[in-house]
Amino acid sequence: MALGIDSETLATLQELQREFGDMVRITKPNGRLAYFINDAFEVRRILTRRHSKYHKGPGFERVKMLLGNGLIVSDGDVWRRSRRMIQPAFSRQNVHRLMKVMVECCDRRAMHWAELAANGEHCNITSETSDFALELILISTFSGDYETRIMTAGDNPFAFLSRDSTRDLSVVMKVRQLRELLLSIIADRRAGKGSQEFDFLSMYLQATDKEGRSFSDSELLDELMTLIVAGFETSANTLNWVWYLVAKHPEVEARLIADARQFVPNVSALDSESLGAMQYTQQVLEETLRLYPPVWLFTRRSHELDELDNFDVAPDTDIYLSPFILHRTDHYWPNPEQFEPDRFAPTDKPKKDRPFFPFSLGPRRCLGEYFSFLEMKVHLGLLLPRFRMQLIDDSQPELELGINLRSSKDIFMKPMER
Ligand code: HEM
């Protein structure tokens, strides 16, 4: 059966799982063997203990144009070196230093929404969450250079990334211009010019490998593009779904507001501890990520033999693993289509029984997981108690399957001050 990544893929995968069970062997049109695996134990094993037997799989060549050989697409020694160099930038301590940027980006949204509310106007929550997350990752990466070097022409030159079609020629041009802009920012920073504030770029510039070498300009460029692409659409999509789900579930909304009012009664009470205490908000975010994992399909290609319990994966075999499918499989998650944040209430039940891997697992697990939970908690903690969002169209949004899972149409809402 053909298995490219397009809008039919989700239906195809669901059908394969229903008909053939947890381990599906597929011969692709080019003759290559592939497995689609829905056994929670094997998925965990491939992503964790056996991860070194696999490289990134089909689909990643499409993002190489944008990300070069950055962390998400690289493999083997190149990946290992970059990961070691970059990981310290994502320590909790460093992420906490960026919390004030999260607050600042919420303030900008609040100002805009207050204006819309006063005029009785609608907002496009899909672009609002996208703008929020893009602005946040850019200021976290470039601090003062965001205003002085990136936003100089008024339009955000990264904005096209949220509606990308990587084969489009105009996108190729935009990427080229963007790379030139980033190279000039890097050159200025190396020359001691530009922003002197704490940001991801300053940390990446200081990073060294075991031999004491720093990133070259082109390595740095790939890693910056990776950071921005990885860091904004995923959180933006999750927040888009959260606003939709909250509007559909008033009981959840009430509990979220109570959580925010208890732990973040005002912005000066907001710190890593108060955000950590927002347990119900954490549950809502996890349940949203269960239903709508932004990275809905992982692909891998084996480069050496892997012996699984029931069969061997020969070298050069493609593997498909889907959090979307496993998160909605009813023997792991009863009533899987229902939005029930209490599934994630603290419990003694071993987590291994329930496959949940929106951030992947093992050594290639997302580096931005903690950053994204904080950003989403700050966003909800500050904006939800202030604004009620009413859905304009009540119907269930269709899904669009790109590299990320999105709502196929933008979601519109009417903001009202509480
Ligand atoms: C809801 C938010 C997010 C989700 C669901 C998410 C999900 C993921 C997933 C599934 C991967 C692994 C992909 C694969 O192995 O094929 C990944 C990798 C990565 N993510 Fe995230 N991500 C999120 C937010 C972020 C943020 C905010 C940042 C940066 C600030 C970030 C940075 C990265 C990086 C650098 C990698 C590559 C790690 C590596 O290969 O070593 N992510 N993310």
Coordinates of N, CA and C in Angstrom, one line a residue, residues 84-308:
R84 N 24.9 17.9 22.5 CA 25.7 18.2 23.8 C 25.9 19.6 23.9
M85 N 26.2 20.3 22.8 CA 26.5 21.7 22.9 C 25.3 22.6 23.2
I86 N 24.1 22.1 22.7 CA 22.9 23.0 22.9 C 22.1 22.7 24.2
Q87 N 22.2 21.4 24.6 CA 21.3 21.0 25.7 C 21.4 22.0 26.9
P88 N 22.6 22.4 27.3 CA 22.7 23.3 28.5 C 21.9 24.6 28.4
A89 N 21.6 25.1 27.2 CA 20.9 26.3 27.0 C 19.4 26.1 27.4
F90 N 19.0 24.8 27.5 CA 17.6 24.5 27.9 C 17.4 24.1 29.3
S91 N 18.5 24.3 30.1 CA 18.4 24.0 31.5 C 17.2 24.8 32.1
R92 N 16.6 24.3 33.2 CA 15.5 25.0 33.8 C 15.9 26.4 34.2
Q93 N 17.1 26.5 34.8 CA 17.6 27.8 35.2 C 17.6 28.9 34.0
N94 N 18.1 28.4 32.9 CA 18.1 29.3 31.7 C 16.7 29.6 31.2
V95 N 15.8 28.6 31.2 CA 14.4 28.9 30.7 C 13.7 29.9 31.7
H96 N 14.0 29.7 33.0 CA 13.4 30.7 33.9 C 13.8 32.1 33.6
R97 N 15.0 32.3 33.1 CA 15.5 33.7 32.8 C 14.7 34.2 31.6
L98 N 14.0 33.4 30.9 CA 13.3 33.8 29.7 C 11.8 34.1 30.0
M99 N 11.4 33.8 31.3 CA 10.0 33.9 31.7 C 9.5 35.4 31.5
K100 N 10.4 36.3 31.7 CA 9.9 37.7 31.5 C 9.5 38.0 30.1
V101 N 10.2 37.3 29.1 CA 9.8 37.5 27.7 C 8.4 36.9 27.5
M102 N 8.1 35.8 28.2 CA 6.8 35.1 28.0 C 5.7 36.1 28.5
V103 N 6.0 36.8 29.6 CA 5.0 37.7 30.2 C 4.8 38.9 29.2
E104 N 5.9 39.4 28.7 CA 5.9 40.5 27.8 C 5.1 40.2 26.5
C105 N 5.2 39.0 26.0 CA 4.5 38.6 24.8 C 3.0 38.4 25.1
C106 N 2.7 38.0 26.3 CA 1.2 37.9 26.7 C 0.7 39.3 26.9
D107 N 1.5 40.3 27.4 CA 1.0 41.6 27.5 C 0.6 42.2 26.2
R108 N 1.4 41.9 25.2 CA 1.1 42.4 23.8 C -0.3 41.9 23.3
R109 N -0.5 40.6 23.5 CA -1.8 39.9 23.1 C -2.9 40.6 23.9
A110 N -2.7 40.8 25.2 CA -3.8 41.3 26.1 C -4.2 42.7 25.6
M111 N -3.2 43.5 25.2 CA -3.5 44.8 24.7 C -4.4 44.8 23.5
H112 N -4.0 43.9 22.6 CA -4.7 43.7 21.3 C -6.1 43.2 21.5
W113 N -6.2 42.2 22.4 CA -7.5 41.6 22.7 C -8.5 42.6 23.4
A114 N -7.9 43.4 24.3 CA -8.7 44.4 25.0 C -9.3 45.4 24.0
E115 N -8.5 45.7 23.0 CA -9.0 46.7 22.0 C -10.1 46.0 21.1
L116 N -9.9 44.8 20.8 CA -10.9 44.0 20.0 C -12.2 43.9 20.8
A117 N -12.0 43.6 22.1 CA -13.2 43.4 23.0 C -14.0 44.7 23.1
A118 N -13.2 45.8 23.2 CA -13.9 47.1 23.4 C -14.7 47.5 22.1
N119 N -14.2 47.0 21.0 CA -14.9 47.4 19.7 C -15.9 46.3 19.3
G120 N -16.0 45.2 20.1 CA -16.9 44.1 19.8 C -16.4 43.3 18.5
E121 N -15.1 43.3 18.3 CA -14.6 42.6 17.1 C -14.2 41.2 17.4
H122 N -14.1 40.4 16.3 CA -13.6 39.0 16.4 C -12.1 39.0 16.4
C123 N -11.5 37.8 16.8 CA -10.1 37.6 16.5 C -9.9 36.3 15.9
N124 N -8.8 36.2 15.1 CA -8.4 34.9 14.5 C -7.5 34.3 15.5
I125 N -8.0 33.3 16.3 CA -7.1 32.8 17.4 C -6.0 32.0 16.9
T126 N -6.2 31.4 15.7 CA -5.1 30.7 15.1 C -3.9 31.6 14.8
S127 N -4.2 32.8 14.2 CA -3.0 33.7 14.0 C -2.5 34.3 15.3
E128 N -3.4 34.5 16.2 CA -3.0 35.1 17.5 C -2.0 34.2 18.2
T129 N -2.3 32.9 18.3 CA -1.4 32.0 19.0 C -0.1 31.8 18.2
S130 N -0.3 31.9 16.9 CA 0.9 31.8 16.0 C 1.8 33.0 16.3
D131 N 1.2 34.2 16.2 CA 2.0 35.4 16.5 C 2.7 35.4 17.8
F132 N 1.9 35.0 18.8 CA 2.4 34.9 20.2 C 3.7 34.0 20.2
A133 N 3.5 32.8 19.7 CA 4.6 31.9 19.9 C 5.8 32.3 19.0
L134 N 5.6 32.9 17.8 CA 6.7 33.3 17.0 C 7.4 34.4 17.6
E135 N 6.7 35.4 18.1 CA 7.3 36.6 18.7 C 8.2 36.1 19.9
L136 N 7.6 35.2 20.7 CA 8.3 34.7 21.9 C 9.6 34.0 21.5
I137 N 9.6 33.1 20.6 CA 10.8 32.4 20.3 C 11.8 33.3 19.7
L138 N 11.4 34.3 18.9 CA 12.3 35.3 18.3 C 12.9 36.2 19.3
I139 N 12.1 36.7 20.3 CA 12.7 37.6 21.3 C 13.6 36.7 22.2
S140 N 13.2 35.5 22.5 CA 14.0 34.6 23.4 C 15.4 34.3 22.7
T141 N 15.4 34.3 21.4 CA 16.6 34.0 20.6 C 17.5 35.2 20.4
F142 N 16.8 36.3 20.0 CA 17.6 37.5 19.6 C 17.5 38.7 20.5
S143 N 16.7 38.6 21.6 CA 16.5 39.8 22.5 C 16.3 41.1 21.7
G144 N 17.1 42.1 22.0 CA 17.0 43.4 21.5 C 17.1 43.4 19.9
D145 N 17.9 42.5 19.4 CA 18.0 42.5 17.9 C 16.7 42.2 17.2
Y146 N 15.8 41.6 17.9 CA 14.4 41.4 17.3 C 13.8 42.7 16.8
E147 N 13.8 43.7 17.6 CA 13.3 45.0 17.2 C 14.2 45.7 16.2
T148 N 15.5 45.7 16.5 CA 16.4 46.6 15.7 C 16.8 45.9 14.4
R149 N 16.8 44.6 14.3 CA 17.3 44.0 13.1 C 16.3 43.1 12.3
I150 N 15.3 42.6 13.0 CA 14.4 41.7 12.4 C 13.1 42.4 12.0
M151 N 12.6 43.2 12.8 CA 11.3 43.9 12.6 C 11.4 45.2 11.9
T152 N 12.5 45.5 11.3 CA 12.8 46.8 10.7 C 11.8 47.2 9.7
A153 N 11.4 46.2 8.8 CA 10.5 46.6 7.7 C 9.0 46.5 8.1
G154 N 8.8 46.3 9.4 CA 7.4 46.2 9.8 C 6.8 44.8 9.8
D155 N 7.0 44.1 8.7 CA 6.5 42.7 8.6 C 7.6 41.8 9.2
N156 N 7.1 40.7 9.9 CA 8.0 39.8 10.4 C 8.5 38.8 9.3
P157 N 9.8 38.8 9.0 CA 10.2 38.0 7.9 C 10.2 36.5 8.1
F158 N 9.8 36.1 9.4 CA 9.7 34.7 9.7 C 8.2 34.2 9.5
A159 N 7.3 35.2 9.3 CA 5.9 34.9 9.4 C 5.5 33.8 8.4
F160 N 6.1 33.8 7.2 CA 5.7 32.8 6.2 C 5.9 31.4 6.6
L161 N 6.7 31.2 7.7 CA 7.0 29.8 8.1 C 5.7 29.1 8.6
S162 N 4.7 29.9 9.1 CA 3.5 29.2 9.6 C 2.6 28.7 8.4
R163 N 2.8 29.2 7.2 CA 2.0 28.7 6.1 C 3.0 28.3 5.0
D164 N 3.8 27.3 5.3 CA 4.8 27.1 4.3 C 4.5 26.0 3.3
S165 N 5.0 26.1 2.1 CA 5.0 25.0 1.2 C 6.4 25.0 0.6
T166 N 7.2 24.0 1.1 CA 8.6 24.1 0.9 C 9.1 24.0 -0.5
R167 N 8.2 23.7 -1.4 CA 8.6 23.6 -2.8 C 8.4 24.9 -3.6
D168 N 7.6 25.8 -3.0 CA 7.3 27.0 -3.6 C 8.5 27.9 -3.8
L169 N 8.7 28.5 -5.0 CA 9.9 29.3 -5.2 C 10.0 30.5 -4.4
S170 N 8.9 31.1 -4.1 CA 8.9 32.4 -3.3 C 9.4 32.0 -1.9
V171 N 9.1 30.8 -1.4 CA 9.6 30.4 -0.1 C 11.1 30.2 -0.1
V172 N 11.6 29.7 -1.2 CA 13.0 29.5 -1.4 C 13.7 30.8 -1.3
M173 N 13.2 31.8 -1.9 CA 13.8 33.2 -1.9 C 13.7 33.7 -0.5
K174 N 12.6 33.6 0.2 CA 12.4 34.1 1.5 C 13.4 33.4 2.5
V175 N 13.6 32.1 2.3 CA 14.5 31.4 3.2 C 15.9 32.0 3.0
R176 N 16.3 32.2 1.7 CA 17.6 32.7 1.4 C 17.8 34.1 2.0
Q177 N 16.8 34.9 1.9 CA 16.9 36.3 2.6 C 17.1 36.2 4.1
L178 N 16.3 35.2 4.6 CA 16.3 35.0 6.1 C 17.7 34.6 6.5
R179 N 18.3 33.7 5.8 CA 19.6 33.2 6.1 C 20.7 34.3 6.1
E180 N 20.5 35.2 5.1 CA 21.5 36.3 5.0 C 21.3 37.2 6.2
L181 N 20.1 37.5 6.5 CA 19.8 38.3 7.7 C 20.4 37.7 9.0
L182 N 20.2 36.4 9.1 CA 20.7 35.8 10.3 C 22.3 35.8 10.4
L183 N 22.8 35.6 9.2 CA 24.3 35.6 9.1 C 24.9 37.0 9.5
S184 N 24.1 38.0 9.1 CA 24.7 39.3 9.5 C 24.5 39.6 11.0
I185 N 23.4 39.1 11.5 CA 23.2 39.2 13.0 C 24.3 38.5 13.7
I186 N 24.6 37.3 13.2 CA 25.7 36.4 13.9 C 27.0 37.2 13.8
A187 N 27.3 37.8 12.6 CA 28.6 38.5 12.4 C 28.7 39.6 13.4
D188 N 27.6 40.4 13.5 CA 27.6 41.5 14.5 C 27.9 41.1 15.9
R189 N 27.2 40.0 16.3 CA 27.4 39.5 17.6 C 28.8 39.1 17.9
R190 N 29.4 38.4 16.9 CA 30.8 38.0 17.0 C 31.7 39.2 17.1
A191 N 31.3 40.3 16.5 CA 32.1 41.5 16.6 C 31.8 42.3 17.8
G192 N 31.0 41.8 18.7 CA 30.7 42.5 19.9 C 29.7 43.6 19.7
K193 N 29.0 43.6 18.5 CA 27.9 44.6 18.3 C 26.6 43.9 18.6
G194 N 25.5 44.6 18.4 CA 24.2 44.0 18.6 C 23.8 43.8 20.1
S195 N 22.7 43.1 20.3 CA 22.2 43.0 21.7 C 23.2 42.3 22.6
Q196 N 23.4 42.8 23.8 CA 24.3 42.1 24.8 C 23.5 41.4 25.9
E197 N 22.1 41.3 25.6 CA 21.3 40.7 26.7 C 21.4 39.1 26.6
F198 N 20.8 38.5 27.6 CA 20.8 37.1 27.7 C 19.7 36.5 26.7
D199 N 20.1 35.7 25.8 CA 19.1 35.1 24.9 C 19.7 33.7 24.4
F200 N 18.9 33.0 23.6 CA 19.4 31.7 23.1 C 20.7 31.9 22.2
L201 N 20.7 33.0 21.4 CA 21.8 33.2 20.5 C 23.1 33.4 21.4
S202 N 23.0 34.1 22.4 CA 24.2 34.3 23.3 C 24.7 33.0 23.8
M203 N 23.7 32.1 24.2 CA 24.1 30.8 24.7 C 24.7 29.9 23.6
Y204 N 24.1 30.0 22.4 CA 24.6 29.1 21.3 C 26.0 29.6 20.9
L205 N 26.3 30.9 21.0 CA 27.6 31.4 20.6 C 28.7 31.0 21.6
Q206 N 28.3 30.8 22.8 CA 29.3 30.4 23.8 C 29.5 28.9 23.9
A207 N 28.6 28.1 23.3 CA 28.6 26.6 23.4 C 29.9 26.1 22.8
T208 N 30.5 25.1 23.4 CA 31.7 24.5 22.8 C 31.5 22.9 22.9
D209 N 32.2 22.3 22.0 CA 32.2 20.8 22.0 C 33.4 20.3 22.9
K210 N 33.5 18.9 22.9 CA 34.5 18.3 23.8 C 36.0 18.8 23.5
E211 N 36.2 19.2 22.2 CA 37.5 19.7 21.8 C 37.6 21.2 22.0
G212 N 36.6 21.8 22.6 CA 36.6 23.3 22.8 C 36.2 24.1 21.6
R213 N 35.7 23.5 20.5 CA 35.4 24.2 19.3 C 33.9 24.7 19.4
S214 N 33.7 26.0 18.9 CA 32.3 26.5 18.9 C 31.7 26.2 17.6
F215 N 30.4 26.6 17.4 CA 29.7 26.4 16.2 C 30.3 27.3 15.1
S216 N 30.4 26.8 13.9 CA 30.8 27.7 12.7 C 29.6 28.5 12.4
D217 N 29.7 29.5 11.5 CA 28.6 30.3 11.1 C 27.5 29.5 10.5
S218 N 27.9 28.6 9.6 CA 26.8 27.8 9.0 C 26.1 26.8 9.9
E219 N 26.9 26.3 10.8 CA 26.2 25.4 11.8 C 25.3 26.2 12.7
L220 N 25.7 27.4 13.1 CA 24.9 28.2 13.9 C 23.6 28.6 13.2
L221 N 23.7 28.9 12.0 CA 22.6 29.3 11.2 C 21.6 28.2 11.1
D222 N 22.0 26.9 10.9 CA 21.1 25.8 10.9 C 20.5 25.6 12.2
E223 N 21.2 25.8 13.3 CA 20.7 25.6 14.6 C 19.7 26.7 15.0
L224 N 19.9 27.9 14.5 CA 18.9 29.0 14.8 C 17.6 28.7 14.1
M225 N 17.7 28.3 12.8 CA 16.5 28.1 12.0 C 15.8 26.9 12.7
T226 N 16.5 25.9 13.1 CA 15.9 24.7 13.8 C 15.1 25.2 15.0
L227 N 15.8 26.0 15.8 CA 15.2 26.5 17.1 C 13.9 27.2 16.8
I228 N 13.9 28.1 15.8 CA 12.7 28.9 15.5 C 11.6 28.0 15.0
V229 N 11.9 27.2 14.0 CA 10.9 26.3 13.4 C 10.3 25.3 14.4
A230 N 11.3 24.7 15.2 CA 10.8 23.7 16.2 C 10.0 24.3 17.3
G231 N 10.4 25.6 17.6 CA 9.9 26.2 18.8 C 8.7 27.0 18.7
F232 N 8.2 27.2 17.5 CA 7.0 28.1 17.5 C 5.7 27.4 17.0
E233 N 5.8 26.7 15.9 CA 4.5 26.1 15.4 C 3.9 25.1 16.3
T234 N 4.7 24.3 17.0 CA 4.3 23.3 17.9 C 3.5 23.9 19.1
S235 N 4.1 24.9 19.7 CA 3.4 25.5 20.8 C 2.1 26.3 20.3
A236 N 2.3 27.0 19.2 CA 1.2 27.8 18.6 C 0.0 26.9 18.3
N237 N 0.3 25.7 17.7 CA -0.9 24.8 17.4 C -1.5 24.3 18.7
T238 N -0.7 24.0 19.7 CA -1.3 23.4 20.9 C -2.2 24.5 21.5
L239 N -1.7 25.8 21.6 CA -2.5 26.8 22.2 C -3.8 27.1 21.4
N240 N -3.7 26.9 20.1 CA -4.9 27.1 19.2 C -5.9 26.1 19.6
W241 N -5.5 24.8 19.8 CA -6.5 23.8 20.2 C -7.0 24.0 21.6
V242 N -6.1 24.5 22.5 CA -6.5 24.7 23.9 C -7.7 25.7 23.9
W243 N -7.5 26.8 23.2 CA -8.6 27.8 23.2 C -9.9 27.3 22.6
Y244 N -9.7 26.4 21.6 CA -10.9 25.8 21.0 C -11.6 24.9 22.0
L245 N -10.8 24.0 22.7 CA -11.4 23.0 23.6 C -12.0 23.7 24.8
V246 N -11.3 24.7 25.3 CA -11.8 25.4 26.5 C -13.1 26.1 26.2
A247 N -13.2 26.7 25.0 CA -14.5 27.3 24.6 C -15.6 26.3 24.6
K248 N -15.3 25.0 24.2 CA -16.3 24.0 24.1 C -16.6 23.3 25.5
H249 N -15.8 23.6 26.5 CA -15.9 22.8 27.8 C -15.9 23.8 28.9
P250 N -17.0 24.5 29.2 CA -17.0 25.5 30.3 C -16.6 25.0 31.6
E251 N -16.8 23.7 31.9 CA -16.4 23.2 33.2 C -14.9 23.2 33.3
V252 N -14.2 22.9 32.2 CA -12.8 22.9 32.2 C -12.3 24.4 32.3
E253 N -12.9 25.3 31.6 CA -12.6 26.7 31.7 C -12.6 27.2 33.1
A254 N -13.7 26.8 33.8 CA -13.9 27.3 35.2 C -12.7 26.8 36.1
R255 N -12.4 25.6 35.9 CA -11.3 25.0 36.8 C -9.9 25.6 36.4
L256 N -9.7 25.9 35.1 CA -8.5 26.6 34.7 C -8.4 27.9 35.3
I257 N -9.5 28.7 35.3 CA -9.4 30.0 35.9 C -9.1 30.0 37.4
A258 N -9.8 29.0 38.0 CA -9.5 28.8 39.5 C -8.0 28.5 39.7
D259 N -7.5 27.7 38.9 CA -6.1 27.3 39.0 C -5.2 28.6 38.9
A260 N -5.5 29.4 37.8 CA -4.7 30.6 37.6 C -4.9 31.5 38.7
R261 N -6.1 31.7 39.2 CA -6.3 32.7 40.3 C -5.7 32.3 41.6
Q262 N -5.6 31.0 41.8 CA -5.0 30.6 43.1 C -3.5 30.8 43.0
F263 N -2.9 30.4 41.9 CA -1.4 30.3 41.9 C -0.8 31.6 41.3
V264 N -1.5 32.2 40.4 CA -1.0 33.5 39.8 C -2.0 34.6 39.9
P265 N -2.3 35.0 41.2 CA -3.3 36.0 41.4 C -3.0 37.3 40.7
N266 N -1.7 37.6 40.5 CA -1.3 38.8 39.7 C 0.1 38.5 39.1
V267 N 0.5 39.3 38.2 CA 1.7 39.0 37.4 C 2.9 38.9 38.3
S268 N 2.9 39.7 39.4 CA 4.2 39.6 40.2 C 4.3 38.3 41.0
A269 N 3.1 37.6 41.1 CA 3.2 36.3 41.8 C 3.7 35.2 40.8
L270 N 3.9 35.5 39.6 CA 4.2 34.5 38.6 C 5.7 34.2 38.7
D271 N 6.0 33.0 39.0 CA 7.4 32.5 39.0 C 7.4 31.0 38.7
S272 N 8.6 30.4 38.6 CA 8.6 29.0 38.2 C 7.8 28.1 39.2
E273 N 7.9 28.5 40.5 CA 7.2 27.7 41.5 C 5.7 27.8 41.3
S274 N 5.1 29.0 41.1 CA 3.7 29.1 41.0 C 3.2 28.4 39.7
L275 N 4.0 28.5 38.7 CA 3.6 27.8 37.4 C 3.7 26.3 37.6
G276 N 4.7 25.9 38.3 CA 4.8 24.4 38.6 C 3.6 23.9 39.4
A277 N 3.0 24.8 40.2 CA 1.9 24.4 41.1 C 0.6 24.3 40.3
M278 N 0.5 24.8 39.1 CA -0.7 24.9 38.3 C -1.0 23.5 37.7
Q279 N -1.4 22.6 38.6 CA -1.5 21.2 38.2 C -2.7 21.0 37.2
Y280 N -3.8 21.6 37.4 CA -4.9 21.4 36.5 C -4.6 21.9 35.1
T281 N -3.9 23.1 35.0 CA -3.5 23.6 33.7 C -2.6 22.6 33.0
Q282 N -1.7 22.0 33.8 CA -0.8 21.0 33.2 C -1.6 19.9 32.6
Q283 N -2.6 19.4 33.3 CA -3.5 18.3 32.9 C -4.2 18.7 31.6
V284 N -4.7 19.9 31.5 CA -5.4 20.4 30.3 C -4.4 20.4 29.1
L285 N -3.2 20.9 29.3 CA -2.2 20.9 28.3 C -1.8 19.5 27.8
E286 N -1.7 18.6 28.8 CA -1.3 17.2 28.4 C -2.5 16.5 27.6
E287 N -3.7 16.8 28.1 CA -4.9 16.2 27.4 C -5.0 16.8 26.0
T288 N -4.7 18.0 25.8 CA -4.7 18.6 24.5 C -3.7 18.0 23.6
L289 N -2.5 17.8 24.2 CA -1.4 17.2 23.4 C -1.7 15.7 23.1
R290 N -2.5 15.1 24.0 CA -2.9 13.7 23.6 C -3.8 13.7 22.4
L291 N -4.8 14.6 22.4 CA -5.7 14.6 21.3 C -5.1 15.2 20.0
Y292 N -4.3 16.2 20.2 CA -3.7 16.9 19.0 C -2.2 17.0 19.1
P293 N -1.5 15.9 19.1 CA 0.0 16.0 19.1 C 0.5 16.8 17.9
P294 N 1.2 17.9 18.0 CA 1.6 18.7 16.8 C 2.4 17.8 15.9
V295 N 3.4 17.1 16.4 CA 4.2 16.2 15.6 C 3.4 14.8 15.6
W296 N 2.6 14.6 14.7 CA 1.6 13.5 14.8 C 2.2 12.2 14.2
L297 N 3.3 12.3 13.5 CA 3.9 11.1 12.9 C 5.4 11.2 13.0
F298 N 6.1 10.2 13.5 CA 7.5 10.1 13.5 C 8.0 9.1 12.5
T299 N 9.0 9.4 11.7 CA 9.5 8.4 10.8 C 11.0 8.2 11.1
R300 N 11.4 6.9 10.9 CA 12.8 6.6 11.2 C 13.2 5.6 10.1
R301 N 14.5 5.5 9.8 CA 15.0 4.5 8.9 C 16.1 3.7 9.6
S302 N 16.0 2.4 9.6 CA 17.1 1.6 10.3 C 18.4 1.6 9.5
H303 N 19.5 1.7 10.2 CA 20.7 1.6 9.5 C 21.5 0.4 9.9
E304 N 21.0 -0.4 10.9 CA 21.5 -1.7 11.2 C 20.4 -2.6 11.7
L305 N 20.7 -3.9 11.8 CA 19.6 -4.8 12.2 C 19.1 -4.5 13.6
D306 N 17.8 -4.6 13.8 CA 17.2 -4.4 15.1 C 16.3 -5.6 15.3
E307 N 16.5 -6.4 16.4 CA 15.7 -7.6 16.7 C 14.6 -7.2 17.6
L308 N 13.4 -7.1 17.1 CA 12.2 -6.9 18.0 C 11.7 -8.2 18.5

